[in-house]
Short mmCIF file of C-alpha atoms and ligand atoms in Angstrom, two decimals:
data_model
loop_
_atom_site.label_atom_id
_atom_site.label_comp_id
_atom_site.label_asym_id
_atom_site.label_seq_id
_atom_site.Cartn_x
_atom_site.Cartn_y
_atom_site.Cartn_z
CA MET A 1 -41.16 53.72 -22.67
CA GLY A 2 -41.66 57.33 -23.79
CA ASN A 3 -44.95 58.33 -25.36
CA GLU A 4 -45.78 55.07 -27.07
CA PHE A 5 -47.95 52.71 -25.06
CA LEU A 6 -51.05 50.57 -25.08
CA TYR A 7 -53.45 50.77 -22.17
CA ARG A 8 -56.39 48.42 -21.80
CA GLN A 9 -58.68 47.66 -18.88
CA PRO A 10 -61.80 45.65 -19.71
CA VAL A 11 -63.25 45.01 -16.20
CA VAL A 12 -66.42 46.84 -15.13
CA ILE A 13 -65.56 48.11 -11.64
CA ARG A 14 -68.12 48.95 -8.95
CA PHE A 15 -66.61 50.25 -5.75
CA GLY A 16 -68.14 51.36 -2.46
CA TRP A 17 -69.01 50.54 1.13
CA GLY A 18 -71.96 48.10 1.21
CA LYS A 19 -71.83 47.44 -2.55
CA ILE A 20 -72.17 43.70 -1.98
CA ALA A 21 -75.90 44.45 -1.86
CA GLU A 22 -75.63 45.05 -5.63
CA LEU A 23 -74.33 41.56 -6.46
CA GLY A 24 -77.76 40.58 -7.85
CA ASP A 25 -77.68 43.63 -10.18
CA VAL A 26 -74.17 42.77 -11.36
CA LEU A 27 -75.28 39.21 -12.14
CA LYS A 28 -78.26 40.50 -14.14
CA GLU A 29 -75.95 42.86 -16.05
CA GLN A 30 -73.91 39.84 -17.02
CA GLY A 31 -77.01 37.97 -18.14
CA ALA A 32 -76.57 35.40 -15.37
CA ASP A 33 -79.53 33.75 -13.66
CA ARG A 34 -77.67 30.85 -12.03
CA CYS A 35 -74.24 31.34 -10.54
CA LEU A 36 -71.73 29.40 -8.49
CA VAL A 37 -70.07 31.35 -5.68
CA VAL A 38 -66.52 30.21 -4.95
CA CYS A 39 -65.25 31.16 -1.46
CA ASP A 40 -63.27 29.66 1.40
CA ARG A 41 -64.60 28.07 4.58
CA PHE A 42 -64.27 31.31 6.52
CA LEU A 43 -66.71 33.08 4.19
CA ARG A 44 -69.18 30.21 3.76
CA ASP A 45 -71.70 31.55 6.31
CA ARG A 46 -71.63 34.99 4.78
CA VAL A 47 -72.28 33.57 1.33
CA GLU A 48 -75.11 31.38 2.69
CA ALA A 49 -76.68 34.56 4.11
CA LEU A 50 -76.34 36.28 0.72
CA ARG A 51 -78.05 33.32 -0.91
CA GLN A 52 -81.21 34.07 1.09
CA GLU A 53 -81.40 37.45 -0.66
CA ILE A 54 -80.00 36.65 -4.11
CA PRO A 55 -81.91 33.82 -5.81
CA GLU A 56 -79.35 33.73 -8.65
CA ILE A 57 -76.90 31.96 -6.30
CA ALA A 58 -77.47 28.34 -7.28
CA ALA A 59 -74.47 26.69 -5.59
CA ILE A 60 -71.52 27.40 -3.29
CA PHE A 61 -68.03 25.90 -3.43
CA SER A 62 -66.15 26.68 -0.22
CA GLU A 63 -63.12 24.38 -0.33
CA VAL A 64 -60.51 26.94 -1.42
CA GLU A 65 -57.24 26.78 0.52
CA GLU A 66 -54.45 29.36 0.83
CA ASN A 67 -51.96 28.88 -2.03
CA PRO A 68 -54.85 27.28 -3.90
CA GLN A 69 -54.43 23.88 -5.46
CA LEU A 70 -55.65 22.68 -8.84
CA SER A 71 -57.88 20.23 -6.93
CA GLY A 72 -59.91 23.26 -5.80
CA VAL A 73 -60.38 24.29 -9.42
CA GLU A 74 -61.54 20.76 -10.24
CA GLY A 75 -64.03 20.82 -7.36
CA ALA A 76 -65.48 24.13 -8.55
CA VAL A 77 -65.71 22.90 -12.16
CA LYS A 78 -67.63 19.84 -11.01
CA LEU A 79 -70.22 22.02 -9.27
CA ILE A 80 -70.45 24.36 -12.28
CA ARG A 81 -71.31 21.43 -14.52
CA GLU A 82 -73.66 19.68 -12.05
CA ASN A 83 -75.63 22.87 -11.40
CA LYS A 84 -75.56 24.16 -15.00
CA VAL A 85 -74.64 27.66 -13.87
CA ASN A 86 -73.98 30.50 -16.32
CA ALA A 87 -71.64 32.64 -14.18
CA VAL A 88 -69.00 32.24 -11.48
CA VAL A 89 -68.46 34.61 -8.57
CA GLY A 90 -65.11 34.47 -6.74
CA MET A 91 -65.68 36.03 -3.31
CA GLY A 92 -62.57 36.03 -1.14
CA GLY A 93 -58.88 36.80 -1.21
CA GLY A 94 -56.55 36.18 -4.14
CA SER A 95 -56.65 32.41 -3.53
CA THR A 96 -60.40 32.34 -4.05
CA MET A 97 -60.55 34.75 -6.99
CA ASP A 98 -57.78 32.84 -8.80
CA THR A 99 -59.58 29.51 -8.27
CA ALA A 100 -62.84 30.99 -9.59
CA LYS A 101 -61.06 32.52 -12.62
CA PHE A 102 -59.50 29.19 -13.58
CA ALA A 103 -62.75 27.26 -13.10
CA ALA A 104 -64.77 29.78 -15.15
CA ALA A 105 -62.19 29.62 -17.93
CA ILE A 106 -62.24 25.83 -18.36
CA ALA A 107 -65.68 24.62 -17.25
CA LEU A 108 -67.24 24.77 -20.72
CA GLY A 109 -64.40 22.75 -22.23
CA ASP A 110 -64.06 19.00 -21.96
CA GLY A 111 -60.41 18.73 -20.93
CA GLU A 112 -58.92 17.95 -17.53
CA ALA A 113 -57.71 20.94 -15.50
CA ILE A 114 -54.15 19.56 -15.42
CA GLY A 115 -53.85 19.82 -19.23
CA TYR A 116 -54.56 23.56 -19.10
CA PHE A 117 -52.30 23.99 -16.06
CA ARG A 118 -49.39 22.36 -17.90
CA GLY A 119 -50.09 24.36 -21.05
CA GLU A 120 -50.64 21.14 -23.01
CA ARG A 121 -53.97 22.24 -24.47
CA PRO A 122 -55.41 25.64 -25.45
CA PHE A 123 -58.09 27.14 -23.22
CA PRO A 124 -61.64 26.61 -24.52
CA ALA A 125 -62.96 29.37 -26.81
CA GLU A 126 -66.14 29.67 -24.69
CA ARG A 127 -66.02 30.52 -21.00
CA LEU A 128 -68.31 31.63 -18.22
CA PRO A 129 -68.39 35.24 -17.05
CA MET A 130 -66.44 35.62 -13.82
CA ILE A 131 -67.26 38.26 -11.20
CA ALA A 132 -64.54 39.08 -8.68
CA VAL A 133 -65.49 40.16 -5.17
CA PRO A 134 -62.30 40.75 -3.16
CA THR A 135 -62.46 40.38 0.63
CA THR A 136 -58.80 41.22 1.29
CA ALA A 137 -57.14 44.46 0.19
CA GLY A 138 -54.01 43.35 -1.60
CA THR A 139 -53.80 41.16 -4.65
CA GLY A 140 -55.69 43.26 -7.21
CA SER A 141 -56.66 39.93 -8.80
CA GLU A 142 -60.07 41.50 -9.46
CA VAL A 143 -58.56 43.45 -12.39
CA THR A 144 -55.82 41.15 -13.69
CA GLN A 145 -55.72 38.34 -16.23
CA VAL A 146 -53.55 36.31 -13.87
CA SER A 147 -54.39 33.13 -11.98
CA VAL A 148 -51.87 31.76 -9.49
CA ILE A 149 -52.53 28.06 -8.90
CA SER A 150 -50.43 25.24 -7.47
CA CYS A 151 -50.28 21.59 -8.38
CA GLY A 152 -48.49 19.90 -5.52
CA LYS A 153 -45.42 22.02 -4.80
CA GLU A 154 -45.39 23.63 -8.23
CA LYS A 155 -46.90 27.12 -7.99
CA LYS A 156 -47.65 28.66 -11.38
CA THR A 157 -48.59 32.18 -12.34
CA ILE A 158 -50.57 31.89 -15.55
CA ASN A 159 -51.14 35.11 -17.44
CA ASN A 160 -53.87 34.71 -20.04
CA PRO A 161 -56.78 36.91 -21.19
CA VAL A 162 -59.18 34.03 -20.45
CA PHE A 163 -58.76 34.83 -16.74
CA MET A 164 -59.89 38.45 -16.97
CA PRO A 165 -62.95 38.98 -14.76
CA ARG A 166 -65.97 40.54 -16.48
CA ALA A 167 -66.79 42.63 -13.43
CA ALA A 168 -65.27 43.54 -10.07
CA LEU A 169 -67.52 44.33 -7.13
CA ILE A 170 -65.35 45.93 -4.49
CA ASP A 171 -66.96 46.45 -1.10
CA PRO A 172 -64.37 47.59 1.47
CA ALA A 173 -66.80 46.61 4.27
CA LEU A 174 -66.02 42.96 3.43
CA THR A 175 -62.42 43.53 4.59
CA GLU A 176 -63.41 44.64 8.12
CA THR A 177 -62.92 41.10 9.48
CA VAL A 178 -59.45 40.55 7.98
CA PRO A 179 -57.09 39.93 10.94
CA PRO A 180 -54.22 42.42 11.51
CA ARG A 181 -51.40 40.17 10.27
CA THR A 182 -53.23 39.42 7.00
CA THR A 183 -54.10 43.11 6.70
CA MET A 184 -50.37 43.91 6.83
CA ASN A 185 -49.33 41.11 4.43
CA THR A 186 -51.95 41.99 1.86
CA GLY A 187 -51.46 45.74 2.23
CA LEU A 188 -47.75 45.35 1.51
CA ASP A 189 -48.66 43.18 -1.48
CA ALA A 190 -50.61 46.19 -2.83
CA MET A 191 -47.56 48.40 -2.21
CA ALA A 192 -45.34 45.86 -4.00
CA HIS A 193 -47.67 45.79 -7.02
CA ALA A 194 -47.62 49.56 -7.30
CA LEU A 195 -43.84 49.89 -6.93
CA GLU A 196 -43.05 46.96 -9.19
CA GLY A 197 -45.50 48.09 -11.89
CA TYR A 198 -43.87 51.53 -11.67
CA TRP A 199 -40.26 50.34 -11.95
CA SER A 200 -40.99 47.42 -14.32
CA LYS A 201 -39.15 47.75 -17.63
CA ASN A 202 -42.63 47.75 -19.25
CA HIS A 203 -44.07 50.59 -17.20
CA GLN A 204 -46.24 53.14 -18.97
CA PRO A 205 -47.80 56.52 -18.11
CA VAL A 206 -51.36 55.45 -17.27
CA SER A 207 -50.22 52.67 -14.95
CA ASP A 208 -47.58 54.98 -13.44
CA LEU A 209 -50.25 57.44 -12.27
CA MET A 210 -52.16 54.72 -10.49
CA ALA A 211 -48.97 53.39 -8.91
CA VAL A 212 -48.16 56.75 -7.32
CA GLU A 213 -51.64 57.03 -5.84
CA ALA A 214 -51.59 53.42 -4.60
CA VAL A 215 -48.28 53.99 -2.80
CA ARG A 216 -49.60 57.21 -1.23
CA LEU A 217 -52.76 55.46 -0.05
CA VAL A 218 -50.87 52.53 1.50
CA LEU A 219 -48.44 54.84 3.30
CA ASN A 220 -51.32 56.88 4.73
CA ASN A 221 -53.71 54.09 5.67
CA LEU A 222 -52.12 50.69 6.22
CA GLU A 223 -50.98 51.36 9.78
CA THR A 224 -54.48 52.48 10.79
CA ALA A 225 -56.17 49.53 9.06
CA TYR A 226 -53.74 47.22 10.86
CA LYS A 227 -54.40 48.77 14.27
CA ASP A 228 -58.16 49.21 13.89
CA GLY A 229 -59.78 46.94 11.34
CA HIS A 230 -63.09 48.79 11.76
CA ASP A 231 -61.71 52.17 10.72
CA ARG A 232 -63.90 52.73 7.69
CA THR A 233 -61.73 55.34 5.99
CA ALA A 234 -58.61 53.22 6.29
CA ARG A 235 -60.37 50.12 4.98
CA GLU A 236 -61.87 52.08 2.06
CA ASN A 237 -58.52 53.60 1.17
CA MET A 238 -56.73 50.25 1.38
CA ALA A 239 -59.34 48.61 -0.88
CA LEU A 240 -58.77 51.46 -3.34
CA ALA A 241 -54.99 51.07 -2.99
CA ALA A 242 -55.30 47.35 -3.79
CA LEU A 243 -57.41 48.11 -6.86
CA LEU A 244 -54.99 50.77 -8.10
CA GLY A 245 -52.04 48.52 -7.29
CA GLY A 246 -53.65 45.78 -9.40
CA LEU A 247 -54.20 48.21 -12.27
CA SER A 248 -50.63 49.49 -12.03
CA PHE A 249 -49.02 46.06 -12.53
CA ALA A 250 -51.71 44.43 -14.72
CA LEU A 251 -49.99 45.49 -17.95
CA PRO A 252 -46.33 46.21 -16.97
CA LYS A 253 -46.15 43.05 -14.78
CA THR A 254 -44.12 42.87 -11.58
CA ALA A 255 -40.33 42.54 -11.17
CA GLY A 256 -37.59 41.63 -8.66
CA SER A 257 -39.52 41.39 -5.39
CA HIS A 258 -42.22 39.23 -6.94
CA ALA A 259 -39.60 37.03 -8.64
CA CYS A 260 -38.04 36.44 -5.20
CA SER A 261 -41.44 35.86 -3.59
CA TYR A 262 -41.91 32.53 -5.37
CA PRO A 263 -38.93 30.67 -3.84
CA LEU A 264 -39.65 32.39 -0.51
CA SER A 265 -43.24 31.07 -0.55
CA GLU A 266 -42.46 27.64 -1.97
CA ASP A 267 -39.43 26.77 0.15
CA TYR A 268 -39.93 28.88 3.30
CA HIS A 269 -43.74 29.07 3.34
CA LEU A 270 -44.14 32.82 3.60
CA PRO A 271 -47.63 34.03 2.63
CA HIS A 272 -47.60 35.86 -0.70
CA GLY A 273 -47.67 39.43 0.64
CA GLU A 274 -45.04 38.75 3.29
CA ALA A 275 -42.84 37.06 0.67
CA CYS A 276 -43.04 40.12 -1.62
CA ALA A 277 -42.39 42.48 1.29
CA PHE A 278 -39.32 40.47 2.37
CA THR A 279 -37.15 42.02 -0.35
CA LEU A 280 -39.24 45.09 -1.23
CA ASP A 281 -37.16 47.64 0.72
CA SER A 282 -33.98 46.03 -0.67
CA PHE A 283 -35.28 46.55 -4.19
CA VAL A 284 -36.23 50.15 -3.36
CA ARG A 285 -32.52 50.69 -2.64
CA ILE A 286 -31.32 48.69 -5.66
CA ASN A 287 -33.78 50.23 -8.13
CA ALA A 288 -33.49 53.80 -6.79
CA ASP A 289 -33.27 56.32 -9.64
CA ASP A 290 -34.71 59.71 -10.58
CA ARG A 291 -38.10 58.26 -11.48
CA LEU A 292 -38.41 56.53 -8.12
CA GLU A 293 -37.36 59.72 -6.35
CA GLU A 294 -40.16 61.48 -8.20
CA LEU A 295 -42.73 58.86 -7.13
CA CYS A 296 -41.59 59.34 -3.53
CA ARG A 297 -41.99 63.11 -3.69
CA ARG A 298 -45.43 62.79 -5.29
CA ALA A 299 -46.43 60.30 -2.58
CA GLY A 300 -45.40 62.83 0.10
CA LEU A 301 -41.98 61.40 1.02
CA SER A 302 -38.57 63.04 1.04
CA GLY A 303 -37.07 60.35 -1.19
CA THR A 304 -36.26 56.66 -1.66
CA ALA A 305 -34.41 56.37 1.68
CA GLU A 306 -37.61 57.33 3.51
CA LEU A 307 -39.67 54.93 1.37
CA GLY A 308 -37.37 52.05 2.38
CA GLU A 309 -37.62 53.12 6.04
CA ARG A 310 -41.42 53.27 5.93
CA ILE A 311 -41.65 49.77 4.40
CA ARG A 312 -39.30 48.38 7.06
CA ALA A 313 -41.35 50.07 9.80
CA LEU A 314 -44.59 48.56 8.48
CA LYS A 315 -43.02 45.09 8.35
CA GLN A 316 -41.81 45.48 11.93
CA LEU A 317 -45.19 46.73 13.11
CA GLY A 318 -46.88 43.67 11.56
CA GLY A 319 -44.34 41.23 13.00
CA LEU A 320 -43.36 40.08 9.50
CA ARG A 321 -40.16 38.13 8.94
CA THR A 322 -37.39 40.42 7.74
CA ARG A 323 -34.09 38.49 8.13
CA LEU A 324 -32.81 35.24 6.65
CA SER A 325 -32.39 33.95 10.22
CA ASP A 326 -36.20 34.18 10.55
CA LEU A 327 -36.57 31.57 7.79
CA GLY A 328 -34.72 28.64 9.42
CA ASP A 329 -32.05 26.80 7.41
CA VAL A 330 -31.61 28.69 4.18
CA ASP A 331 -30.04 27.09 1.11
CA MET A 332 -28.44 30.27 -0.23
CA ASP A 333 -27.28 28.76 -3.53
CA LYS A 334 -30.75 27.45 -4.38
CA LEU A 335 -32.48 30.63 -3.22
CA CYS A 336 -30.27 32.88 -5.37
CA HIS A 337 -30.52 30.56 -8.36
CA ASP A 338 -34.32 30.23 -8.19
CA CYS A 339 -34.80 33.99 -7.81
CA ALA A 340 -32.40 34.75 -10.69
CA VAL A 341 -34.10 32.42 -13.17
CA HIS A 342 -37.67 33.49 -12.39
CA PRO A 343 -39.08 35.15 -15.55
CA LEU A 344 -40.26 38.24 -13.62
CA MET A 345 -36.63 39.02 -12.76
CA ASN A 346 -36.20 40.05 -16.41
CA ASN A 347 -38.60 42.97 -15.78
CA ASN A 348 -36.40 44.42 -13.06
CA PRO A 349 -34.81 47.68 -14.23
CA VAL A 350 -31.47 46.71 -12.67
CA LYS A 351 -30.03 43.41 -13.86
CA MET A 352 -29.97 40.95 -10.97
CA ASP A 353 -27.88 37.83 -11.52
CA GLU A 354 -27.11 35.22 -8.87
CA ALA A 355 -24.12 37.19 -7.57
CA ALA A 356 -26.14 40.39 -7.18
CA LEU A 357 -28.93 38.49 -5.44
CA ARG A 358 -26.43 36.84 -3.09
CA GLN A 359 -25.14 40.27 -2.14
CA MET A 360 -28.70 41.44 -1.49
CA PHE A 361 -29.60 38.41 0.65
CA GLU A 362 -26.27 38.58 2.55
CA GLY A 363 -27.42 42.04 3.64
CA LEU A 364 -30.52 40.42 5.15
CA ARG A 365 -28.66 37.90 7.34
P1 LIG B 401 -55.75 34.50 0.63
O1 LIG B 401 -56.80 34.59 -0.40
O2 LIG B 401 -54.89 33.28 0.60
O3 LIG B 401 -56.42 34.67 2.05
C1 LIG B 401 -55.59 34.72 3.21
C2 LIG B 401 -56.40 34.41 4.43
O4 LIG B 401 -57.31 35.48 4.67
C3 LIG B 401 -57.26 33.15 4.30
O5 LIG B 401 -57.14 32.40 5.49
C4 LIG B 401 -58.67 33.68 4.16
O6 LIG B 401 -59.64 32.81 4.72
C5 LIG B 401 -58.60 34.96 4.95
N1 LIG B 401 -59.59 35.95 4.57
C6 LIG B 401 -59.90 36.39 3.33
N2 LIG B 401 -60.85 37.34 3.40
C7 LIG B 401 -61.14 37.50 4.70
C8 LIG B 401 -62.03 38.35 5.42
N3 LIG B 401 -62.79 39.25 4.80
N4 LIG B 401 -62.06 38.26 6.77
C9 LIG B 401 -61.25 37.38 7.42
N5 LIG B 401 -60.39 36.56 6.80
C10 LIG B 401 -60.34 36.62 5.46
O7 LIG B 401 -54.78 35.76 0.61
P2 LIG B 401 -54.52 36.91 -0.45
O8 LIG B 401 -53.29 37.59 -0.02
O9 LIG B 401 -55.73 37.71 -0.68
O10 LIG B 401 -54.23 36.09 -1.79
C11 LIG B 401 -52.99 35.45 -1.97
C12 LIG B 401 -53.02 34.62 -3.24
O11 LIG B 401 -53.28 35.49 -4.36
C13 LIG B 401 -51.67 33.97 -3.52
O12 LIG B 401 -51.88 32.67 -4.05
C14 LIG B 401 -51.03 34.89 -4.54
O13 LIG B 401 -50.07 34.24 -5.31
C15 LIG B 401 -52.25 35.30 -5.34
N6 LIG B 401 -52.12 36.57 -6.09
C16 LIG B 401 -52.78 36.67 -7.27
C17 LIG B 401 -52.71 37.82 -8.03
C18 LIG B 401 -53.44 37.90 -9.33
O14 LIG B 401 -53.33 38.91 -10.04
N7 LIG B 401 -54.19 36.89 -9.70
C19 LIG B 401 -51.97 38.91 -7.57
C20 LIG B 401 -51.31 38.80 -6.35
C21 LIG B 401 -51.40 37.62 -5.61
#
């Protein structure tokens, strides 16, 4: 894109070990004296404990599921209205933050959530401030205007400024309890964001810089975080990698691997990070060019071949699925068609039609 670009990043970011202790200050900064905390069942006890110290927490909604459903948004909206809160905190992984973003965006309106989901009505002009507190190191949802929500089997990525958090409170200590497999899935999601933001047709210099650093951090820390979840340096560096990964795709958007992740999640039930990682090393090979070689060198690698190797090694270490035979009965025609028509495929620097995708997936048999 040369020297013409627009860079914008409106989220106030606080980062550091133990920073969750500053949640009360962040709420005050946002002018909030009554907030709803959205989380999942796993984090409920932790949020209850926080409530003892932070009187601004007026209510807790803990019914978020993985691949969050619109019904979760509706449940959170109901509590927002019943408790008359003036801010929403999303404390959890991407599923939780995306639910909280959607609820904060629509709660002051009078329409049903489904109308906004289907794009049948504009989002309300007024919305509640949303504070993102990630507890996994992967999605970068804390700095994006994206909310990924499902209604039944239909999983939608909605990109709209109304979903931009006001503040992100990133405390790597919260990720200490993430189990190894989820650590690997989410860590490779961060890697995918950085690489896809970097090779997206819409890439730009500011995002590029963050992408290089995110890739370097993942390569140097994910294995340790996977093997020892209590390694503080590795957890800190992975939380930073996830943040930088989020910033590196927030404007350029993602590309081929993310386009393929949707059918892989919807039809073969791979978690988001694992679904992105499934084709990531294939796209490293397909998208290899001088720019990608340069990223590899700046991230401390000899070149794109080594990058592909390192991604494959991480997937193997984490026990992630890597071959089509790991997915059960695969409908190749549908898989290639659904990947080809996904809008994010248009961002891939190399054109990938159904035939090219078939060739790629045949290589993964
Ligand atoms: P997740 O939020 O679904 O959480 C995965 C699992 O990890 C859950 O069982 C959860 O309970 C558990 N977990 C979370 N924090 C934990 C902790 N600290 N300790 C122990 N367990 C913990 O997973 P995710 O990968 O963070 O998010 C995936 C979702 O985010 C997908 O729906 C994906 O599409 C979406 N996503 C959104 C964006 C965005 O910009 N909005 C970007 C990428 C992905």
